[in-house]
């Protein structure tokens, strides 16, 4: 049998997941699960780079797992795991720290943004967060990493670290490729079309959460910032409208041209109502399944145990290899 290529991606349990997370990353996971050897994780280790309430972190971790299942990930086909359950991530992280350059880490735009918000007490983990992300990816020899545009720079770092390690020691890591689907890779805030939709945005009206009830989705879409041109078009000047059209296209699998054709001459209000209904229909289906999974802790734990075992089975071999290459003394080996 031909060996399948490996796909890996993680999502942080650091807030309520948005349709940005869904369209930019998670929906694509589902499309990849049949063809690839897939590892989809919950990045709880990453989350503590910003302060978390412990009981919320635990609850959200479970929520992400239930959502993975609700959107259609099949635990028979893919390994669903929690990052902190696979300690090899931390082992590789340490080794990769030794070849991560401070200069490159300090140029990471996410670090720059987040550190501006938290200048008082900058923690070291926030600084080396991209190295941990590289460890997540390289640990499994991942070929492809489906993510949104905001993770591109981190992916570049993972590629650099793979190359650097391979050169310094010998060929060890697969150099991973980002899988970024342009049309959905950057869903913007509904309140400010120049900023990305983010689960950590303090303005709850800026994002549609996957678990938002129908009336909330309708209200948020209606309140989305557009413009006063009253011209239904898809262009760089009408960023708010363009973002809504991108969302429409992602759900309906149509092109912006088709949407413009359909709504030319219509009011923005009519388009917004239709868009809201489209989002509500898909989210309601997800929510129905989510509610079944979230109340079944036993099932979630079994899935996570299997996922952990499958992940560790691959991860420990890589750590063994890496430790040997860097020169750590291993008992019983030459
Ligand atoms: P996180 O948790 O912020 O986001 C999860 C995924 O959603 C994508 N995303 C978006 N896509 C389109 N439009 C948006 N507005 C939007 N907002 C978020 C993100 O790009 C991401 O794919 N560091 C990662 C988690 C991580 C990871 C990894 C990812 C840890 N280790 C290894 C891939 C491989 C993060 O914080 O994603």
Short mmCIF file of C-alpha atoms and ligand atoms in Angstrom, two decimals:
data_model
loop_
_atom_site.label_atom_id
_atom_site.label_comp_id
_atom_site.label_asym_id
_atom_site.label_seq_id
_atom_site.Cartn_x
_atom_site.Cartn_y
_atom_site.Cartn_z
CA UNK A 1 0.00 0.00 0.00
CA UNK A 2 1.29 3.46 -0.86
CA UNK A 3 2.30 5.51 2.17
CA UNK A 4 -0.01 8.47 2.78
CA UNK A 5 1.38 11.95 3.21
CA UNK A 6 0.97 13.51 6.63
CA UNK A 7 -1.24 16.50 7.45
CA UNK A 8 -1.20 18.25 10.81
CA UNK A 9 -2.85 21.28 12.32
CA UNK A 10 -3.78 22.53 15.79
CA UNK A 11 -6.27 25.04 17.13
CA UNK A 12 -5.84 26.94 20.39
CA UNK A 13 -8.58 26.56 23.02
CA UNK A 14 -8.14 30.20 23.94
CA UNK A 15 -11.61 31.54 23.21
CA UNK A 16 -14.86 30.73 21.44
CA UNK A 17 -14.06 29.50 17.96
CA UNK A 18 -15.20 31.75 15.12
CA UNK A 19 -16.29 31.18 11.54
CA UNK A 20 -12.78 32.51 10.71
CA UNK A 21 -11.28 29.44 12.41
CA UNK A 22 -13.89 27.29 10.71
CA UNK A 23 -13.53 28.59 7.16
CA UNK A 24 -9.79 29.33 7.31
CA UNK A 25 -8.73 26.02 8.79
CA UNK A 26 -11.16 23.51 10.28
CA UNK A 27 -13.47 23.03 7.31
CA UNK A 28 -10.42 22.12 5.25
CA UNK A 29 -9.39 19.49 7.80
CA UNK A 30 -12.55 17.58 6.93
CA UNK A 31 -11.74 17.65 3.23
CA UNK A 32 -8.25 16.25 3.88
CA UNK A 33 -9.11 13.37 6.19
CA UNK A 34 -9.74 10.73 3.52
CA UNK A 35 -6.58 11.25 1.57
CA UNK A 36 -3.93 11.89 4.24
CA UNK A 37 -2.61 10.56 7.51
CA UNK A 38 -4.06 13.37 9.66
CA UNK A 39 -3.21 14.70 13.11
CA UNK A 40 -5.52 17.39 14.46
CA UNK A 41 -4.75 18.72 17.89
CA UNK A 42 -5.86 21.14 20.56
CA UNK A 43 -2.96 23.48 21.34
CA UNK A 44 -3.42 23.89 25.08
CA UNK A 45 0.33 24.36 25.66
CA UNK A 46 0.22 27.34 23.31
CA UNK A 47 -2.74 28.86 25.12
CA UNK A 48 -0.93 29.62 28.34
CA UNK A 49 1.32 32.11 26.53
CA UNK A 50 -1.48 34.52 27.48
CA UNK A 51 -3.18 34.29 30.90
CA UNK A 52 -6.02 31.73 31.04
CA UNK A 53 -8.55 30.89 33.71
CA UNK A 54 -7.69 27.21 34.43
CA UNK A 55 -11.24 25.89 34.51
CA UNK A 56 -12.10 27.73 31.29
CA UNK A 57 -9.04 26.30 29.57
CA UNK A 58 -10.10 22.78 30.56
CA UNK A 59 -13.66 23.38 29.36
CA UNK A 60 -12.57 24.95 26.08
CA UNK A 61 -10.19 22.11 25.35
CA UNK A 62 -13.12 19.73 25.49
CA UNK A 63 -15.21 22.12 23.40
CA UNK A 64 -12.65 22.17 20.58
CA UNK A 65 -12.63 18.36 20.53
CA UNK A 66 -16.44 18.24 20.39
CA UNK A 67 -16.38 20.79 17.58
CA UNK A 68 -13.83 18.79 15.62
CA UNK A 69 -16.22 15.86 15.73
CA UNK A 70 -19.27 18.01 15.05
CA UNK A 71 -17.84 19.45 11.83
CA UNK A 72 -17.28 15.92 10.57
CA UNK A 73 -13.81 14.75 11.57
CA UNK A 74 -13.93 10.98 11.87
CA UNK A 75 -11.80 9.72 14.79
CA UNK A 76 -11.44 6.39 13.01
CA UNK A 77 -9.57 8.14 10.24
CA UNK A 78 -7.75 10.96 11.99
CA UNK A 79 -5.85 11.29 15.26
CA UNK A 80 -7.54 13.87 17.45
CA UNK A 81 -5.36 14.72 20.44
CA UNK A 82 -4.59 17.29 23.10
CA UNK A 83 -1.10 18.75 22.78
CA UNK A 84 -0.23 18.45 26.48
CA UNK A 85 -0.99 14.71 26.37
CA UNK A 86 1.91 14.12 24.01
CA UNK A 87 4.97 15.17 25.95
CA UNK A 88 7.25 14.69 22.93
CA UNK A 89 6.11 18.14 21.73
CA UNK A 90 7.98 19.66 24.64
CA UNK A 91 11.06 17.55 24.10
CA UNK A 92 11.39 18.60 20.51
CA UNK A 93 10.57 22.18 21.45
CA UNK A 94 13.63 22.30 23.69
CA UNK A 95 15.93 20.94 21.00
CA UNK A 96 14.53 23.37 18.43
CA UNK A 97 14.99 26.24 20.88
CA UNK A 98 18.70 25.58 20.64
CA UNK A 99 18.65 26.39 16.92
CA UNK A 100 16.02 29.20 17.02
CA UNK A 101 17.52 32.64 16.60
CA UNK A 102 16.33 35.47 18.83
CA UNK A 103 16.45 37.85 15.86
CA UNK A 104 14.05 35.78 13.79
CA UNK A 105 11.68 35.21 16.72
CA UNK A 106 11.56 38.92 17.46
CA UNK A 107 10.43 39.60 13.88
CA UNK A 108 7.29 37.46 14.21
CA UNK A 109 4.36 39.81 13.65
CA UNK A 110 2.06 37.92 16.02
CA UNK A 111 4.64 38.27 18.77
CA UNK A 112 4.98 41.97 18.04
CA UNK A 113 1.19 42.46 18.14
CA UNK A 114 0.62 40.43 21.27
CA UNK A 115 3.60 41.86 23.11
CA UNK A 116 2.35 45.40 22.50
CA UNK A 117 -0.85 44.48 24.31
CA UNK A 118 1.04 43.05 27.26
CA UNK A 119 4.17 45.15 27.60
CA UNK A 120 4.21 45.05 31.39
CA UNK A 121 4.76 41.34 31.83
CA UNK A 122 6.07 39.84 28.64
CA UNK A 123 6.60 36.14 29.18
CA UNK A 124 9.29 34.03 27.56
CA UNK A 125 6.82 31.45 26.28
CA UNK A 126 5.11 34.05 24.09
CA UNK A 127 8.47 34.78 22.52
CA UNK A 128 9.30 31.14 21.75
CA UNK A 129 5.73 30.17 20.84
CA UNK A 130 6.60 29.76 17.13
CA UNK A 131 9.35 27.30 18.08
CA UNK A 132 6.77 25.17 19.89
CA UNK A 133 4.58 25.38 16.80
CA UNK A 134 7.51 24.21 14.68
CA UNK A 135 7.96 21.30 17.09
CA UNK A 136 4.27 20.37 16.68
CA UNK A 137 4.72 20.22 12.94
CA UNK A 138 8.16 18.63 12.61
CA UNK A 139 7.50 15.97 15.25
CA UNK A 140 5.20 14.14 12.83
CA UNK A 141 7.19 14.76 9.67
CA UNK A 142 4.19 16.69 8.40
CA UNK A 143 4.03 17.27 4.66
CA UNK A 144 1.14 19.75 4.72
CA UNK A 145 -0.18 22.15 7.33
CA UNK A 146 -3.65 23.62 6.66
CA UNK A 147 -3.84 27.04 8.32
CA UNK A 148 -5.07 30.58 7.82
CA UNK A 149 -2.91 33.39 6.48
CA UNK A 150 -1.98 34.61 9.99
CA UNK A 151 0.11 31.45 10.51
CA UNK A 152 2.17 31.75 7.31
CA UNK A 153 5.15 33.39 8.99
CA UNK A 154 5.19 30.71 11.70
CA UNK A 155 5.18 28.08 8.99
CA UNK A 156 8.18 29.77 7.39
CA UNK A 157 10.00 29.49 10.69
CA UNK A 158 9.14 25.79 10.93
CA UNK A 159 10.58 25.31 7.44
CA UNK A 160 13.74 27.22 8.38
CA UNK A 161 14.22 25.16 11.53
CA UNK A 162 13.75 21.91 9.60
CA UNK A 163 16.38 23.01 7.08
CA UNK A 164 18.75 24.24 9.75
CA UNK A 165 18.54 21.01 11.74
CA UNK A 166 18.93 18.89 8.61
CA UNK A 167 22.07 20.81 7.65
CA UNK A 168 23.61 20.93 11.09
CA UNK A 169 23.09 17.25 11.87
CA UNK A 170 21.82 15.22 8.94
CA UNK A 171 18.61 14.77 7.01
CA UNK A 172 15.90 14.27 9.65
CA UNK A 173 12.84 16.43 9.11
CA UNK A 174 10.43 16.75 6.24
CA UNK A 175 10.25 20.45 5.28
CA UNK A 176 6.51 21.19 5.63
CA UNK A 177 4.34 23.06 3.12
CA UNK A 178 1.60 25.43 4.26
CA UNK A 179 -1.86 24.70 2.85
CA UNK A 180 -3.49 28.10 2.70
CA UNK A 181 -6.65 28.51 0.67
CA UNK A 182 -6.52 32.08 -0.46
CA UNK A 183 -10.23 32.93 -0.56
CA UNK A 184 -10.86 31.90 3.06
CA UNK A 185 -7.43 32.39 4.58
CA UNK A 186 -8.24 35.74 6.15
CA UNK A 187 -11.81 36.29 7.26
CA UNK A 188 -12.04 39.83 8.57
CA UNK A 189 -13.73 41.35 11.61
CA UNK A 190 -17.37 42.36 11.06
CA UNK A 191 -16.72 45.63 12.87
CA UNK A 192 -13.40 46.53 11.26
CA UNK A 193 -12.66 45.07 7.84
CA UNK A 194 -8.97 45.95 8.22
CA UNK A 195 -8.52 43.56 11.17
CA UNK A 196 -8.84 39.78 11.08
CA UNK A 197 -11.75 38.10 12.81
CA UNK A 198 -10.28 36.82 16.05
CA UNK A 199 -11.56 34.67 18.92
CA UNK A 200 -9.72 36.96 21.33
CA UNK A 201 -11.40 40.17 20.09
CA UNK A 202 -13.02 41.93 23.05
CA UNK A 203 -15.89 43.13 20.86
CA UNK A 204 -18.15 40.06 20.60
CA UNK A 205 -19.97 41.64 17.64
CA UNK A 206 -16.79 41.55 15.56
CA UNK A 207 -16.95 37.75 15.24
CA UNK A 208 -19.53 35.11 14.53
CA UNK A 209 -18.88 32.20 16.85
CA UNK A 210 -19.59 28.69 15.63
CA UNK A 211 -21.85 28.22 18.63
CA UNK A 212 -23.77 31.49 18.28
CA UNK A 213 -27.57 30.98 18.29
CA UNK A 214 -29.45 31.90 15.07
CA UNK A 215 -30.82 35.23 16.31
CA UNK A 216 -27.32 36.34 17.35
CA UNK A 217 -25.88 35.42 13.97
CA UNK A 218 -28.63 37.39 12.25
CA UNK A 219 -28.01 40.42 14.45
CA UNK A 220 -24.25 40.33 13.90
CA UNK A 221 -24.50 39.98 10.13
CA UNK A 222 -27.04 42.81 9.95
CA UNK A 223 -24.73 44.97 12.04
CA UNK A 224 -21.63 44.22 9.97
CA UNK A 225 -19.84 47.33 8.74
CA UNK A 226 -20.26 47.94 5.01
CA UNK A 227 -20.25 51.34 3.24
CA UNK A 228 -22.57 54.06 2.04
CA UNK A 229 -21.91 53.61 -1.69
CA UNK A 230 -25.06 51.53 -2.18
CA UNK A 231 -23.29 49.68 -4.98
CA UNK A 232 -23.17 45.91 -4.78
CA UNK A 233 -19.67 45.08 -5.96
CA UNK A 234 -16.55 43.12 -5.01
CA UNK A 235 -13.51 45.36 -4.83
CA UNK A 236 -10.72 46.71 -2.62
CA UNK A 237 -12.58 49.92 -1.78
CA UNK A 238 -15.59 48.12 -0.30
CA UNK A 239 -13.73 45.96 2.17
CA UNK A 240 -16.61 45.25 4.53
CA UNK A 241 -18.86 44.08 1.72
CA UNK A 242 -16.01 42.14 0.13
CA UNK A 243 -15.48 40.24 3.38
CA UNK A 244 -19.16 39.33 3.55
CA UNK A 245 -19.07 38.17 -0.07
CA UNK A 246 -15.99 36.03 0.74
CA UNK A 247 -17.90 34.42 3.60
CA UNK A 248 -20.91 33.82 1.34
CA UNK A 249 -18.68 32.22 -1.30
CA UNK A 250 -17.00 29.96 1.23
CA UNK A 251 -20.30 28.57 2.46
CA UNK A 252 -22.04 28.35 -0.89
CA UNK A 253 -19.01 27.26 -2.94
CA UNK A 254 -19.61 29.96 -5.56
CA UNK A 255 -17.38 32.72 -6.98
CA UNK A 256 -17.55 36.43 -6.05
CA UNK A 257 -18.61 37.16 -9.64
CA UNK A 258 -21.63 34.90 -9.27
CA UNK A 259 -22.63 36.63 -6.03
CA UNK A 260 -22.27 40.08 -7.57
CA UNK A 261 -24.32 38.95 -10.54
CA UNK A 262 -27.05 37.65 -8.24
CA UNK A 263 -27.26 40.71 -5.97
CA UNK A 264 -26.51 43.53 -8.42
CA UNK A 265 -29.17 46.17 -7.82
CA UNK A 266 -30.31 44.57 -4.56
CA UNK A 267 -29.94 46.27 -1.19
CA UNK A 268 -27.12 45.28 1.16
CA UNK A 269 -29.87 44.41 3.67
CA UNK A 270 -31.31 41.70 1.41
CA UNK A 271 -27.86 40.21 0.84
CA UNK A 272 -27.12 40.28 4.57
CA UNK A 273 -30.37 38.48 5.37
CA UNK A 274 -29.60 35.71 2.87
CA UNK A 275 -26.03 35.43 4.13
CA UNK A 276 -27.19 35.16 7.72
CA UNK A 277 -29.58 32.33 6.78
CA UNK A 278 -26.78 30.46 5.01
CA UNK A 279 -24.51 30.73 8.05
CA UNK A 280 -27.34 29.81 10.42
CA UNK A 281 -28.19 26.66 8.43
CA UNK A 282 -24.62 25.32 8.54
CA UNK A 283 -23.95 26.35 12.14
CA UNK A 284 -27.21 24.81 13.33
CA UNK A 285 -26.22 21.45 11.89
CA UNK A 286 -22.85 21.68 13.61
CA UNK A 287 -24.41 22.79 16.88
CA UNK A 288 -26.83 19.89 16.92
CA UNK A 289 -23.98 17.39 16.66
CA UNK A 290 -21.82 19.42 19.04
CA UNK A 291 -24.50 19.17 21.74
CA UNK A 292 -24.48 15.38 21.48
CA UNK A 293 -20.69 15.14 21.75
CA UNK A 294 -20.08 17.72 24.46
CA UNK A 295 -22.32 15.89 26.91
CA UNK A 296 -20.56 12.57 26.30
CA UNK A 297 -17.31 12.96 28.22
CA UNK A 298 -16.67 9.24 28.16
CA UNK A 299 -16.72 9.15 24.38
CA UNK A 300 -14.53 12.27 24.10
CA UNK A 301 -12.00 10.76 26.49
CA UNK A 302 -11.85 7.51 24.57
CA UNK A 303 -11.28 9.38 21.34
CA UNK A 304 -8.55 11.48 22.96
CA UNK A 305 -6.88 8.43 24.44
CA UNK A 306 -6.73 6.76 21.03
CA UNK A 307 -5.56 9.97 19.43
CA UNK A 308 -2.85 10.38 22.02
CA UNK A 309 -1.64 6.81 21.55
CA UNK A 310 -1.50 7.14 17.78
CA UNK A 311 0.26 10.49 18.03
CA UNK A 312 2.79 9.24 20.58
CA UNK A 313 3.49 6.17 18.54
CA UNK A 314 4.82 8.41 15.80
CA UNK A 315 6.27 11.09 18.06
CA UNK A 316 8.47 8.94 20.28
CA UNK A 317 10.32 7.52 17.28
CA UNK A 318 11.12 11.01 16.08
CA UNK A 319 12.38 12.06 19.50
CA UNK A 320 14.56 8.98 19.68
CA UNK A 321 16.10 9.89 16.34
CA UNK A 322 16.55 13.55 17.24
CA UNK A 323 18.11 12.80 20.63
CA UNK A 324 20.57 10.44 18.96
CA UNK A 325 21.48 13.01 16.32
CA UNK A 326 22.12 15.83 18.78
CA UNK A 327 24.36 13.56 20.85
CA UNK A 328 22.34 12.71 23.94
CA UNK A 329 23.68 9.55 25.58
CA UNK A 330 21.11 6.78 25.25
CA UNK A 331 21.22 3.70 27.43
CA UNK A 332 21.90 0.46 25.62
CA UNK A 333 22.80 2.14 22.34
CA UNK A 334 26.17 2.73 20.74
P1 LIG B 1 -5.51 29.75 16.21
O1 LIG B 1 -6.02 28.91 17.32
O2 LIG B 1 -5.37 31.20 16.43
O3 LIG B 1 -6.43 29.55 14.93
C1 LIG B 1 -6.80 28.26 14.47
C2 LIG B 1 -6.77 28.26 12.96
O4 LIG B 1 -7.70 29.21 12.44
C3 LIG B 1 -7.04 30.07 11.52
N1 LIG B 1 -7.67 31.40 11.62
C4 LIG B 1 -8.23 32.05 10.59
N2 LIG B 1 -8.36 31.75 9.29
C5 LIG B 1 -9.00 32.64 8.50
N3 LIG B 1 -9.50 33.82 8.95
C6 LIG B 1 -9.38 34.17 10.24
N4 LIG B 1 -9.88 35.32 10.67
C7 LIG B 1 -8.72 33.26 11.13
N5 LIG B 1 -8.44 33.31 12.45
C8 LIG B 1 -7.78 32.16 12.73
C9 LIG B 1 -5.60 30.09 11.96
O5 LIG B 1 -4.73 30.47 10.91
C10 LIG B 1 -5.39 28.66 12.39
O6 LIG B 1 -5.10 27.83 11.27
N6 LIG B 1 -0.60 28.88 16.41
C11 LIG B 1 -1.88 28.35 15.93
C12 LIG B 1 -2.19 26.99 16.51
C13 LIG B 1 -1.12 25.97 16.29
C14 LIG B 1 -0.82 25.32 15.07
C15 LIG B 1 0.25 24.42 15.38
C16 LIG B 1 -1.33 25.39 13.78
C17 LIG B 1 -0.29 25.49 17.26
N7 LIG B 1 0.54 24.57 16.71
C18 LIG B 1 0.81 23.61 14.40
C19 LIG B 1 -0.77 24.57 12.80
C20 LIG B 1 0.30 23.70 13.12
C21 LIG B 1 -2.97 29.30 16.36
O7 LIG B 1 -2.82 30.07 17.27
O8 LIG B 1 -4.14 29.15 15.67
#
